[in-house]
mmCIF file with all atom_site columns, C-alpha atoms in Angstrom:
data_model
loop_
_atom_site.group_PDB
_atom_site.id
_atom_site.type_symbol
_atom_site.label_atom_id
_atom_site.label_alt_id
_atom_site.label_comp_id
_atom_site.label_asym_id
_atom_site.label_entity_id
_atom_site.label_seq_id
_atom_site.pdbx_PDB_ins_code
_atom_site.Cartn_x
_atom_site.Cartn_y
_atom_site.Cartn_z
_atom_site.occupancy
_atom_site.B_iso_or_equiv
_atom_site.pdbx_formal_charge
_atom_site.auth_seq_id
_atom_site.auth_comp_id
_atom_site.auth_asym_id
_atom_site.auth_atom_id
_atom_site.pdbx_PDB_model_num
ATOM 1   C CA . UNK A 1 1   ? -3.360  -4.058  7.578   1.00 47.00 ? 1   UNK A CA 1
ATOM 2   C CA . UNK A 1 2   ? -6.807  -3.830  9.645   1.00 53.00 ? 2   UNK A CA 1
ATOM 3   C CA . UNK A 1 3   ? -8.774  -6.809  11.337  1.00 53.00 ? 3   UNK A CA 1
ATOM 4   C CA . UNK A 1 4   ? -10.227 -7.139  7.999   1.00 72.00 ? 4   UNK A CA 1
ATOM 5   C CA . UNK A 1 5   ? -6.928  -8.926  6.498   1.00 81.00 ? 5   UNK A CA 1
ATOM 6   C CA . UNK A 1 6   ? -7.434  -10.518 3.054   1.00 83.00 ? 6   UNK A CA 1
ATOM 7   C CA . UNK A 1 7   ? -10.965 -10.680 2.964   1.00 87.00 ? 7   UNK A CA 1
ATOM 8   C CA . UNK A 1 8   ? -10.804 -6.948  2.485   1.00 93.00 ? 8   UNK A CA 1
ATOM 9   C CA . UNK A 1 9   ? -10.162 -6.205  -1.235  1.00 95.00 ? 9   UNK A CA 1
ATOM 10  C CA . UNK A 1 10  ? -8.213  -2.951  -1.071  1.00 96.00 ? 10  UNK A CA 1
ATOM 11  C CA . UNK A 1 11  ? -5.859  -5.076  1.130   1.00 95.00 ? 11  UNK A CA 1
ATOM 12  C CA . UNK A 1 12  ? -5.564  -7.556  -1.518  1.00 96.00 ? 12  UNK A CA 1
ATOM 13  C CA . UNK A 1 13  ? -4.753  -4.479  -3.585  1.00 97.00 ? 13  UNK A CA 1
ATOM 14  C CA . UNK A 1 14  ? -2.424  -3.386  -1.367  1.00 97.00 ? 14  UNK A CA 1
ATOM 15  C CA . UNK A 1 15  ? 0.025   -6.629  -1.469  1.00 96.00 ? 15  UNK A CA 1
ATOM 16  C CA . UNK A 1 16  ? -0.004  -6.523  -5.052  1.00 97.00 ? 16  UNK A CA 1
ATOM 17  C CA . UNK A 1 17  ? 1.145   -3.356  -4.951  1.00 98.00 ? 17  UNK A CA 1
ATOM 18  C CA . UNK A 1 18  ? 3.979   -3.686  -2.553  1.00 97.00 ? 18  UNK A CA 1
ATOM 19  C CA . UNK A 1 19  ? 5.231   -6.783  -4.823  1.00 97.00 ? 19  UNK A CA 1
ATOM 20  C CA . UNK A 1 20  ? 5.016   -5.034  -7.946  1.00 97.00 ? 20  UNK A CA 1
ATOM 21  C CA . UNK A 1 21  ? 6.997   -2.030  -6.497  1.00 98.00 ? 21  UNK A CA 1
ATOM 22  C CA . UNK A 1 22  ? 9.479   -4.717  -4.929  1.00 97.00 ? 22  UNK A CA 1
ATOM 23  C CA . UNK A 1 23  ? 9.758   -6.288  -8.445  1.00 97.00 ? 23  UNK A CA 1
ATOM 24  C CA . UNK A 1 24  ? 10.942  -2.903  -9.761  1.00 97.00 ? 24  UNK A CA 1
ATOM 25  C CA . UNK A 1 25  ? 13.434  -2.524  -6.799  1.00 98.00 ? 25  UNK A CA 1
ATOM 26  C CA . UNK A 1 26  ? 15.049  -5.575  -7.236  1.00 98.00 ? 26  UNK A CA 1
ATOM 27  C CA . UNK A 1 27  ? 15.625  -5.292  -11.020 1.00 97.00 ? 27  UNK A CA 1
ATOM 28  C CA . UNK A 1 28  ? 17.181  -1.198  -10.650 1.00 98.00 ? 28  UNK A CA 1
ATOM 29  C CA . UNK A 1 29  ? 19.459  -2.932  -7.334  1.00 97.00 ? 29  UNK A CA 1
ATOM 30  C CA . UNK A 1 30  ? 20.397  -6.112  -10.269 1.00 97.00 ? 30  UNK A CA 1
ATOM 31  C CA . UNK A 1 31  ? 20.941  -3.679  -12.767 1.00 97.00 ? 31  UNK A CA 1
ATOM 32  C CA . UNK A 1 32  ? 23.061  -1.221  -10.886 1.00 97.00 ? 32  UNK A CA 1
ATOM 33  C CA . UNK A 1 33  ? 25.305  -4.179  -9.619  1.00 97.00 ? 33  UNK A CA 1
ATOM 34  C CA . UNK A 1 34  ? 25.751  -5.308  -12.533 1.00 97.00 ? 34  UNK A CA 1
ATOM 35  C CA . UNK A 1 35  ? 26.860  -2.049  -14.322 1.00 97.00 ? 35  UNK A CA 1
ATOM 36  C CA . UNK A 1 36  ? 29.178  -1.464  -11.185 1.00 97.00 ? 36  UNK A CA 1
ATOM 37  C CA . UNK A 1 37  ? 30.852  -5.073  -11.597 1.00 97.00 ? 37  UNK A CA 1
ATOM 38  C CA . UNK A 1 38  ? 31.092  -4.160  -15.485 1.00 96.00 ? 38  UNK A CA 1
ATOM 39  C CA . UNK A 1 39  ? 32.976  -0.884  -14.928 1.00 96.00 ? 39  UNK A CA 1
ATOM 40  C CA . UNK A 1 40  ? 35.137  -2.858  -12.566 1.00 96.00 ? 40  UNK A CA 1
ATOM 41  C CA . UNK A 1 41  ? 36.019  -5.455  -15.388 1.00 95.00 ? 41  UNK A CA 1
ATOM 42  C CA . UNK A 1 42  ? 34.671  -7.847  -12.947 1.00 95.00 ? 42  UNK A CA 1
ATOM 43  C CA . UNK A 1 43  ? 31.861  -9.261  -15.687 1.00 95.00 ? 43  UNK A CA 1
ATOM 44  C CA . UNK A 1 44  ? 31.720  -8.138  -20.014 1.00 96.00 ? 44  UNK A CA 1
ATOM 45  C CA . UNK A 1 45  ? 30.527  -5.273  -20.802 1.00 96.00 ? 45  UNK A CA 1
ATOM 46  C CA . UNK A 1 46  ? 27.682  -6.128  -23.130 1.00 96.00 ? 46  UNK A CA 1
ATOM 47  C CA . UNK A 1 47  ? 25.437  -3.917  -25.458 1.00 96.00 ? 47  UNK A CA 1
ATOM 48  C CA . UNK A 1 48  ? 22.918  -4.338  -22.947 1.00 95.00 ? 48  UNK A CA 1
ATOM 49  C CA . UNK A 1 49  ? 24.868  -3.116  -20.238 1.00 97.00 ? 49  UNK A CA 1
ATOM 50  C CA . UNK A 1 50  ? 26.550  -0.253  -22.354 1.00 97.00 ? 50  UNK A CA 1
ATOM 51  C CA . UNK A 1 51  ? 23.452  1.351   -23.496 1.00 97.00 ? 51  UNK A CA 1
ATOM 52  C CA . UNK A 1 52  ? 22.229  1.172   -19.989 1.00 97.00 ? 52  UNK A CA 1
ATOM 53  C CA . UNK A 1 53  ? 25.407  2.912   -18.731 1.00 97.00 ? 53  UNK A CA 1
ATOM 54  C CA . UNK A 1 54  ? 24.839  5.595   -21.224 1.00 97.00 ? 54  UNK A CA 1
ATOM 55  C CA . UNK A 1 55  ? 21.202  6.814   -20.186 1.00 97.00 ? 55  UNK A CA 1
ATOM 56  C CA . UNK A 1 56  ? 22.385  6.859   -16.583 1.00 96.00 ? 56  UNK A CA 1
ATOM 57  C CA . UNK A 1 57  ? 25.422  8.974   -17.712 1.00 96.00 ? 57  UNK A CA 1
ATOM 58  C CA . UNK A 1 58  ? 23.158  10.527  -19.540 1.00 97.00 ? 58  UNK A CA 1
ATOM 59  C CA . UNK A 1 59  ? 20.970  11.591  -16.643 1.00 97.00 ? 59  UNK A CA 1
ATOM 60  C CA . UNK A 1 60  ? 17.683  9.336   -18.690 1.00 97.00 ? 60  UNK A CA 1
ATOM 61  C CA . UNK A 1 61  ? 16.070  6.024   -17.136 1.00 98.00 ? 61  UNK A CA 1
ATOM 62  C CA . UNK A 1 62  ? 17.469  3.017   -18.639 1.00 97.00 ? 62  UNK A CA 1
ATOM 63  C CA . UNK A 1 63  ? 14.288  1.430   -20.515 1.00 96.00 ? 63  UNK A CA 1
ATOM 64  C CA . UNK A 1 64  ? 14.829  -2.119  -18.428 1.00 96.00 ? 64  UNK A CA 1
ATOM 65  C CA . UNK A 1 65  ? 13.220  0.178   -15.765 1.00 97.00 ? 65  UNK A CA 1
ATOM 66  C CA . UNK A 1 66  ? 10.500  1.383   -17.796 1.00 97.00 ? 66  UNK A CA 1
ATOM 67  C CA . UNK A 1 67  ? 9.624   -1.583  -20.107 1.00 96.00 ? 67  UNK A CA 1
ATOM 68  C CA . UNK A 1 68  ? 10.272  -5.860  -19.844 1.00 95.00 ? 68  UNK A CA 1
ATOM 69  C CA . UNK A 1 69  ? 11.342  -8.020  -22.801 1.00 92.00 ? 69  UNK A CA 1
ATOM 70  C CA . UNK A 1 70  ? 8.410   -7.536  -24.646 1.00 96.00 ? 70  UNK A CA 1
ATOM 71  C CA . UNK A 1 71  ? 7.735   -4.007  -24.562 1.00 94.00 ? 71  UNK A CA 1
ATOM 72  C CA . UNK A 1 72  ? 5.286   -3.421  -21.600 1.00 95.00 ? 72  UNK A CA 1
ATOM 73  C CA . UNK A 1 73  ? 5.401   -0.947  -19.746 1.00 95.00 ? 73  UNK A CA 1
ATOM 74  C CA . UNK A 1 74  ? 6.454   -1.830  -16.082 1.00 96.00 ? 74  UNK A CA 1
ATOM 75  C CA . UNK A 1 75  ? 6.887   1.572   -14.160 1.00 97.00 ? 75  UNK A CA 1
ATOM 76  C CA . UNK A 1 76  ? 6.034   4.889   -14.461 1.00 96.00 ? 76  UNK A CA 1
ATOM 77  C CA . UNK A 1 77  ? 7.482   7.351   -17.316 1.00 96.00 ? 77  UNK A CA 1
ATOM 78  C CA . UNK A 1 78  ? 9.744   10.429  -16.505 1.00 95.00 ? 78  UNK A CA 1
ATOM 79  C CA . UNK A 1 79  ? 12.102  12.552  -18.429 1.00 93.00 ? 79  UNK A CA 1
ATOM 80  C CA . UNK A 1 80  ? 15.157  11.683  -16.144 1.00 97.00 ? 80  UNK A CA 1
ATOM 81  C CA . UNK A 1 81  ? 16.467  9.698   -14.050 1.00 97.00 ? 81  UNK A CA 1
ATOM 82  C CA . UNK A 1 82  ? 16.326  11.930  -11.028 1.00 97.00 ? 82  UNK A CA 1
ATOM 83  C CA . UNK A 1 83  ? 12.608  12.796  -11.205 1.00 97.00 ? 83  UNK A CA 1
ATOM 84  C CA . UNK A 1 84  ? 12.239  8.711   -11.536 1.00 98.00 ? 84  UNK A CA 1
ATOM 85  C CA . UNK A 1 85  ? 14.155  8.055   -8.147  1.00 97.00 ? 85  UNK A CA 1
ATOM 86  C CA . UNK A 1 86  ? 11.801  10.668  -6.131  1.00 97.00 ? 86  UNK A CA 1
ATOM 87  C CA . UNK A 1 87  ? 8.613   9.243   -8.009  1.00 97.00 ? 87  UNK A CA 1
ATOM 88  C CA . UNK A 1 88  ? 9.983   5.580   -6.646  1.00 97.00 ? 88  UNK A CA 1
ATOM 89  C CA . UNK A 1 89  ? 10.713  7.122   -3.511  1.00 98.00 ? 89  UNK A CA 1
ATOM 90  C CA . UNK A 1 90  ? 7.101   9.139   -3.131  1.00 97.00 ? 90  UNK A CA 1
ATOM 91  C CA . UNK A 1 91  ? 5.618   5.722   -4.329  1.00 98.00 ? 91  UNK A CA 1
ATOM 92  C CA . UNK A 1 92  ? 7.298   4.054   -1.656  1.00 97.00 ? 92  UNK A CA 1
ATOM 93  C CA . UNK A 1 93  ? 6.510   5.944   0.971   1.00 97.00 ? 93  UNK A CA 1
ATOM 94  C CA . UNK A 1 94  ? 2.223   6.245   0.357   1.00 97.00 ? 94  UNK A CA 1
ATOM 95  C CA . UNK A 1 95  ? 2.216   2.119   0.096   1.00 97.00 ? 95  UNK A CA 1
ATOM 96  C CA . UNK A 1 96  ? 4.688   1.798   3.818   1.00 97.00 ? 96  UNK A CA 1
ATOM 97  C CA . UNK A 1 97  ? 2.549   4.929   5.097   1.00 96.00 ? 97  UNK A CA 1
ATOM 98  C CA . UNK A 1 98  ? -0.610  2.595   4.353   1.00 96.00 ? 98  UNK A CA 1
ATOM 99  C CA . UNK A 1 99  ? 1.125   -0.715  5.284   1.00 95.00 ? 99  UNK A CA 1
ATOM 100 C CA . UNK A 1 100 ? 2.504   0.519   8.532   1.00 94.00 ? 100 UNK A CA 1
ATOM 101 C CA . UNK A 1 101 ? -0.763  2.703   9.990   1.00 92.00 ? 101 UNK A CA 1
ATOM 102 C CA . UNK A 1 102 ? -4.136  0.947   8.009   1.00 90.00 ? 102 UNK A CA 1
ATOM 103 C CA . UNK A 1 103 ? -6.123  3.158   6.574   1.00 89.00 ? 103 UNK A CA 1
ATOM 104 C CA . UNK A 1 104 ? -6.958  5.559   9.623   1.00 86.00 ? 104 UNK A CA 1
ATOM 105 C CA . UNK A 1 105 ? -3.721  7.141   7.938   1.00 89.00 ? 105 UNK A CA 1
ATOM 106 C CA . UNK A 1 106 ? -4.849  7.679   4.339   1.00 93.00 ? 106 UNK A CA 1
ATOM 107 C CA . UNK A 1 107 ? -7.268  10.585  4.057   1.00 94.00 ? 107 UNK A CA 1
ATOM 108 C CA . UNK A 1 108 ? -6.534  10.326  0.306   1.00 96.00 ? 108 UNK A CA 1
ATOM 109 C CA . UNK A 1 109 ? -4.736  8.519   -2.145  1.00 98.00 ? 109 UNK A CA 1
ATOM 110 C CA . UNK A 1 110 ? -2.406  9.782   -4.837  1.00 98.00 ? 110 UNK A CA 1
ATOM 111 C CA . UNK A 1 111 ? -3.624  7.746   -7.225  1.00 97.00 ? 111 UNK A CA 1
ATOM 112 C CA . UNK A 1 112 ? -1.315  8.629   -9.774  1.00 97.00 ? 112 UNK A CA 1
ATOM 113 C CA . UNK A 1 113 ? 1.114   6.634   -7.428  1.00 97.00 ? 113 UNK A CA 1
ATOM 114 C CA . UNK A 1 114 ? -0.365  3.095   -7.895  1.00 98.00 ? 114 UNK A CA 1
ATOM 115 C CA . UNK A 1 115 ? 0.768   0.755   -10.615 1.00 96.00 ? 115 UNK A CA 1
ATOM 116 C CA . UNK A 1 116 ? -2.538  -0.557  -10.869 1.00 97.00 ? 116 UNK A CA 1
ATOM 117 C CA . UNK A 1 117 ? -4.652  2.330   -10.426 1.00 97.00 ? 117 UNK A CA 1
ATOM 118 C CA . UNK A 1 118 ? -7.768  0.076   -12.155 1.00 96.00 ? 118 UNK A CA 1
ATOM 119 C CA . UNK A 1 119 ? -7.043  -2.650  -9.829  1.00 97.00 ? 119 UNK A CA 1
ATOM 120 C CA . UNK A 1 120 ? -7.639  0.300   -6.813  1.00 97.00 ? 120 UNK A CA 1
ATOM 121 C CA . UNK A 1 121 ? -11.120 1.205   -8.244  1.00 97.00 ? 121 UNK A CA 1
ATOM 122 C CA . UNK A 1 122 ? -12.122 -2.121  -8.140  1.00 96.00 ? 122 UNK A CA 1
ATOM 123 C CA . UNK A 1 123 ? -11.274 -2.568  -5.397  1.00 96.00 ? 123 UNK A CA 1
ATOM 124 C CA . UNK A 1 124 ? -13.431 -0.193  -3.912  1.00 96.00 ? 124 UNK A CA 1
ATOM 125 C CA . UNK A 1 125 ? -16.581 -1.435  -5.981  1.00 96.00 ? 125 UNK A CA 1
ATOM 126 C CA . UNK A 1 126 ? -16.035 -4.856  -4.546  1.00 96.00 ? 126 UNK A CA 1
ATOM 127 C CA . UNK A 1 127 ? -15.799 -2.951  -0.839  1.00 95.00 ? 127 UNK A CA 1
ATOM 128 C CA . UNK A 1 128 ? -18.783 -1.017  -1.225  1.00 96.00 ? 128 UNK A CA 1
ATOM 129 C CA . UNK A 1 129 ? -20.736 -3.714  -2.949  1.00 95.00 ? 129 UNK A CA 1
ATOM 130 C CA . UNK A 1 130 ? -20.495 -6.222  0.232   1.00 94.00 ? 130 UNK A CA 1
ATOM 131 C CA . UNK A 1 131 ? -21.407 -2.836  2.808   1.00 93.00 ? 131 UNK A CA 1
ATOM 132 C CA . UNK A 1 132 ? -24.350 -2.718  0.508   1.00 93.00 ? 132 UNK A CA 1
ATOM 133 C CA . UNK A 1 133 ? -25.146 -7.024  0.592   1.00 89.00 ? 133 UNK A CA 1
ATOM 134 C CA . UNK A 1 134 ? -28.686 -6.301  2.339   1.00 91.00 ? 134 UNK A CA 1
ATOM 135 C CA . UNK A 1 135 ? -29.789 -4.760  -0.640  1.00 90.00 ? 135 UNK A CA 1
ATOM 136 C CA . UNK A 1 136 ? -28.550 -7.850  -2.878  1.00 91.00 ? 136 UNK A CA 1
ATOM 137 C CA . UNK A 1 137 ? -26.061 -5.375  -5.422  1.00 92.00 ? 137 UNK A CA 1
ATOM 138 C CA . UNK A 1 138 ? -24.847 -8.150  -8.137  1.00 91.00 ? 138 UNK A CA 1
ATOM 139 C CA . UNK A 1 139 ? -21.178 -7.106  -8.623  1.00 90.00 ? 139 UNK A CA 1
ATOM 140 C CA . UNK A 1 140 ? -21.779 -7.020  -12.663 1.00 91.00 ? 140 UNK A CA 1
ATOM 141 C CA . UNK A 1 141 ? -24.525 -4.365  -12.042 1.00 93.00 ? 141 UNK A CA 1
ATOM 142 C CA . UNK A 1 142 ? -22.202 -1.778  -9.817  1.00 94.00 ? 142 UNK A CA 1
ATOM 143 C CA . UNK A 1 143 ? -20.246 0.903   -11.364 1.00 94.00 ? 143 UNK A CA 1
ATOM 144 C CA . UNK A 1 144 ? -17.852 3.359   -10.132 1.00 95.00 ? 144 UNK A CA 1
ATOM 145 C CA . UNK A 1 145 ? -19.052 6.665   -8.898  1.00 95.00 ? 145 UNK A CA 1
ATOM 146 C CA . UNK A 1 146 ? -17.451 9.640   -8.610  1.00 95.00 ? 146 UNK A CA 1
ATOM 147 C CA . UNK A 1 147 ? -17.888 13.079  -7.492  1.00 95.00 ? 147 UNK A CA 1
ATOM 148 C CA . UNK A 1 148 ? -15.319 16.074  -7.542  1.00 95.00 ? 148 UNK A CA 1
ATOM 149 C CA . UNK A 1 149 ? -15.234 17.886  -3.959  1.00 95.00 ? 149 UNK A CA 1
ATOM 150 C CA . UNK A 1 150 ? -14.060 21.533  -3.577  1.00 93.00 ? 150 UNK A CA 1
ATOM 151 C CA . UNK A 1 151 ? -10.959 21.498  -1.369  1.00 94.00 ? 151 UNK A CA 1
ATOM 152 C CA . UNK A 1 152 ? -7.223  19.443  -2.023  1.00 94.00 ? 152 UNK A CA 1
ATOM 153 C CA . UNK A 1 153 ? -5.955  16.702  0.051   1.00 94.00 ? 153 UNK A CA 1
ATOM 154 C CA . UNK A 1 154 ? -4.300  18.967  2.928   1.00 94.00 ? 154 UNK A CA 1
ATOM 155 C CA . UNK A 1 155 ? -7.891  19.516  4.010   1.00 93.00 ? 155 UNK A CA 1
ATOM 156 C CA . UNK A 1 156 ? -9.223  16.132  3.928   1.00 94.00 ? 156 UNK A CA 1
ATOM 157 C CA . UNK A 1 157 ? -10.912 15.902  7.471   1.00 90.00 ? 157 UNK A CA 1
ATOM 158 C CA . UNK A 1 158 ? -12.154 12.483  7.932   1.00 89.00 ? 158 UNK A CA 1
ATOM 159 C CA . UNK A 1 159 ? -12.823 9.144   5.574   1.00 89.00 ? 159 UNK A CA 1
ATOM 160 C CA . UNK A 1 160 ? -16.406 8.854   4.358   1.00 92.00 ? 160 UNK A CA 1
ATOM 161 C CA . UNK A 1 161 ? -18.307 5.366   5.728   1.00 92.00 ? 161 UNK A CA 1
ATOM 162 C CA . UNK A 1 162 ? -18.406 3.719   2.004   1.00 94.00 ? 162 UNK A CA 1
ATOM 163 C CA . UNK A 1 163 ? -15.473 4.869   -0.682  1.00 96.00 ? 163 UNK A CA 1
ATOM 164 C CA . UNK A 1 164 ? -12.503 6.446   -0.460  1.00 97.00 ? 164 UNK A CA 1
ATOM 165 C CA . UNK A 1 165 ? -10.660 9.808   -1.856  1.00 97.00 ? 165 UNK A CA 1
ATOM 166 C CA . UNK A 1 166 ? -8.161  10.164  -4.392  1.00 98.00 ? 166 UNK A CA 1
ATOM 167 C CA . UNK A 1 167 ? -5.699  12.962  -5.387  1.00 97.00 ? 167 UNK A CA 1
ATOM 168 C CA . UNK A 1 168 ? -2.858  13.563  -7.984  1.00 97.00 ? 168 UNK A CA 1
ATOM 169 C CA . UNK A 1 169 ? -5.112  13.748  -10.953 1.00 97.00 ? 169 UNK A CA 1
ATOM 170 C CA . UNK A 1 170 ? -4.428  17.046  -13.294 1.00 96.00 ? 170 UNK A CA 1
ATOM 171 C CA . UNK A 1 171 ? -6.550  18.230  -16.617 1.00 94.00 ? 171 UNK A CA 1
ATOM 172 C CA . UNK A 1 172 ? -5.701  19.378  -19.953 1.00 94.00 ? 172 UNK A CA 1
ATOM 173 C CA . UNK A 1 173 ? -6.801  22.531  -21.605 1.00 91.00 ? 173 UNK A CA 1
ATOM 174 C CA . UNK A 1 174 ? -9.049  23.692  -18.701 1.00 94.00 ? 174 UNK A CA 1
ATOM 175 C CA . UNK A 1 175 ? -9.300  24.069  -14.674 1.00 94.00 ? 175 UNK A CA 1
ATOM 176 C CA . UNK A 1 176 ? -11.555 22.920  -12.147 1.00 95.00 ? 176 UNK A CA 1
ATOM 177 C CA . UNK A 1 177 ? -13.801 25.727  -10.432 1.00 94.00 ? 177 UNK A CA 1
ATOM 178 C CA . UNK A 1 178 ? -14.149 24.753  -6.804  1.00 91.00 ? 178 UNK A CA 1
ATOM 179 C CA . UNK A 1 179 ? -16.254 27.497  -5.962  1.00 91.00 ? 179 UNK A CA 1
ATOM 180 C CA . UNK A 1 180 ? -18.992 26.697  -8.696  1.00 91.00 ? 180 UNK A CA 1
ATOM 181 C CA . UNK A 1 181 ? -18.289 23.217  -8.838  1.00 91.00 ? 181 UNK A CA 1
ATOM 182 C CA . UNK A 1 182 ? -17.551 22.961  -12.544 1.00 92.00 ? 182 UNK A CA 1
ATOM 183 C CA . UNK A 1 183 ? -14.972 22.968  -15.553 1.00 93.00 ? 183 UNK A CA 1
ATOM 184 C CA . UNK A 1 184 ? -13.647 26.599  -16.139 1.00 93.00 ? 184 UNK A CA 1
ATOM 185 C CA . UNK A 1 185 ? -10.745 27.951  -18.488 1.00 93.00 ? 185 UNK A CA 1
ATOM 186 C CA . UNK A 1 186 ? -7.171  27.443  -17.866 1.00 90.00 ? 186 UNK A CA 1
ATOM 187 C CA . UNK A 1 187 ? -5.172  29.819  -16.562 1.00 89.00 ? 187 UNK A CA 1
ATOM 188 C CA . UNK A 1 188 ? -2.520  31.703  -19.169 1.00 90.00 ? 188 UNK A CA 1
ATOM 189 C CA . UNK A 1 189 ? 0.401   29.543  -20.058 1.00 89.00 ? 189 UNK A CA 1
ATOM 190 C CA . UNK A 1 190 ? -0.732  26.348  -18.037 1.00 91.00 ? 190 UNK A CA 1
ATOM 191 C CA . UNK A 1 191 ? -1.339  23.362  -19.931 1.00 91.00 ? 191 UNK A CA 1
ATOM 192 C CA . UNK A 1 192 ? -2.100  21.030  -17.469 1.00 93.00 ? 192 UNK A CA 1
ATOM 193 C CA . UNK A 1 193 ? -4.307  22.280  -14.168 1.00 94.00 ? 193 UNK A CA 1
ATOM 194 C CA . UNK A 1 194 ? -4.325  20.131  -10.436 1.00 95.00 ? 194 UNK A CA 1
ATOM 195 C CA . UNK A 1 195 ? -7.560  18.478  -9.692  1.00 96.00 ? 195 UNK A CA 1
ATOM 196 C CA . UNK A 1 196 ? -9.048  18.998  -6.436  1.00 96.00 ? 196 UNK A CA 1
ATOM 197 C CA . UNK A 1 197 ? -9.917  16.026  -4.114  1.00 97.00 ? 197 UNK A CA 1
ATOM 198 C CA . UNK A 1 198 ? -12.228 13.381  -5.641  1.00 97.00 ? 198 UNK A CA 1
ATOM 199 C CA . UNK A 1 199 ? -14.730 11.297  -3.924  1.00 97.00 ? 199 UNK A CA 1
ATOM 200 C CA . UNK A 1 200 ? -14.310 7.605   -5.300  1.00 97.00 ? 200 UNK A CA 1
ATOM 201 C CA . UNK A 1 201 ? -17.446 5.341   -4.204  1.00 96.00 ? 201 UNK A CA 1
ATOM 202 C CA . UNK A 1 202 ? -19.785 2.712   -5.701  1.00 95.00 ? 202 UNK A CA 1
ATOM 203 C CA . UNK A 1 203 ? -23.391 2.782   -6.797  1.00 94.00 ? 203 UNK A CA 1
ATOM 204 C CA . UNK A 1 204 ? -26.209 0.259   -8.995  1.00 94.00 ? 204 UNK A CA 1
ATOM 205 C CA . UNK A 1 205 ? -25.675 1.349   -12.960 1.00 94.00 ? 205 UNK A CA 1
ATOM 206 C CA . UNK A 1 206 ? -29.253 1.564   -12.612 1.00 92.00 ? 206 UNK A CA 1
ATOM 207 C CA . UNK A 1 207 ? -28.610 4.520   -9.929  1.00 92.00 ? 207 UNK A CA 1
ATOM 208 C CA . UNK A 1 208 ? -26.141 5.838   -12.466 1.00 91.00 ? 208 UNK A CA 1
ATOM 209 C CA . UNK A 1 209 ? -28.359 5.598   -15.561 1.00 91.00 ? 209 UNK A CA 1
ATOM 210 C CA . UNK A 1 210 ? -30.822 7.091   -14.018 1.00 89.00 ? 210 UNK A CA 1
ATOM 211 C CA . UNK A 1 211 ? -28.313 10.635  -12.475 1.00 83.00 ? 211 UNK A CA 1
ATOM 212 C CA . UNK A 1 212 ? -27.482 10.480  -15.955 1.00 76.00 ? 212 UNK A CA 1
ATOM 213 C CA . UNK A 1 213 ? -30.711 11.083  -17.321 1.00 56.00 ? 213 UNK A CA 1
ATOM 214 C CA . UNK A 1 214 ? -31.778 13.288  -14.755 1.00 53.00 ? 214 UNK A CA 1
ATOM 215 C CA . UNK A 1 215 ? -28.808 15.803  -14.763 1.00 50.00 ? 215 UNK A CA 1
ATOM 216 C CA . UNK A 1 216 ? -29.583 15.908  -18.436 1.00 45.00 ? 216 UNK A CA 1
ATOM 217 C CA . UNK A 1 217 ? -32.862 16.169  -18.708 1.00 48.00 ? 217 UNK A CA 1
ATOM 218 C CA . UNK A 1 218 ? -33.397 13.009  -20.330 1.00 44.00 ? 218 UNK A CA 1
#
């Protein structure tokens, strides 16, 4: 973490993040014990434990990995249990790289990665709203602003002073034309398109009302 510590909110976001994924380790490491001890004969086999065995035979993600008691979701979704392991490895890795180096490090963020991905883009409105305390921004009157740049993370040169980027966003039905700077169609058999690099930053929703209205014509 920088000098900042915990008066910084995206460091704040940051801890919450690393518990969260450490809550997910702990309850895969609890569950694969206790599916080894069961096989073993060591503890009963319940239902539980049998249907869990199953999907991991099976090559799927048991749903105690996915979803608690109640239903809620608690990780991310994948179609097997492979794919799961390198997203929980890849999410691992973007939280340490952050931890370990501060945020000289991140360029960009896969935000796709976070668990929280709201709690990230708050984060960033409370940021920018304190750089911005000499003009007196209320926190209920500052939005999120965004703006789509025209290259992809592995040219991200340097951080901008307020905001932050974000990759690992993709579209449906339609591509992003970097050149023109606008939606274009997909290409032939693609259903879902990348998204380039997007600038994530703050502004008044008076500033925003008012881009609105004047990209529009309004």
């Amino acid at each position: 973490l920088d000098e900042k510590g915990f008066a910084a909110p995206l460091n704040i976001f940051l801890f919450q993040e690393l518990q969260r994924l450490q809550g997910i380790i702990a309850l895969v490491r609890s569950n694969l014990t206790s599916l080894t001890m069961a096989i073993a004969g060591t503890v009963v086999m319940t239902a539980d434990l049998l249907e869990d065995l199953n999907s991991v035979f099976d090559g799927r993600v048991p749903k105690r990995w996915t979803h608690d008691a109640s239903g809620a979701e608690i990780s991310w979704l994948l179609p097997n249990i492979g794919s799961w392991f390198t997203g929980l490895i890849e999410r691992r890795g973007q939280l340490s790289l952050w931890l370990e180096n501060g945020r000289r490090e991140m360029k960009s963020y896969n935000i796709s990665y976070f668990l929280n991905a709201q709690g990230f883009l708050t984060g960033i409105r409370q940021e920018v709203t304190r750089q911005n305390k000499k003009d007196q921004w209320p926190l209920d009157e500052v939005g999120t602003k965004t703006e789509v740049r025209n290259f992809d993370k592995e040219n991200v040169r340097s951080q901008e002073e307020e905001g932050q980027y974000i990759h690992g966003l993709f579209i449906e039905g339609a591509k992003w034309n970097k050149q023109e700077g606008k939606l274009d169609e997909s290409e032939p058999k693609k259903l879902y398109m990348p998204m380039p690099v997007i600038y994530v930053t703050a502004a008044t929703l008076k500033s925003l009302r008012d881009a609105g209205q004047a990209a529009f014509g309004a």
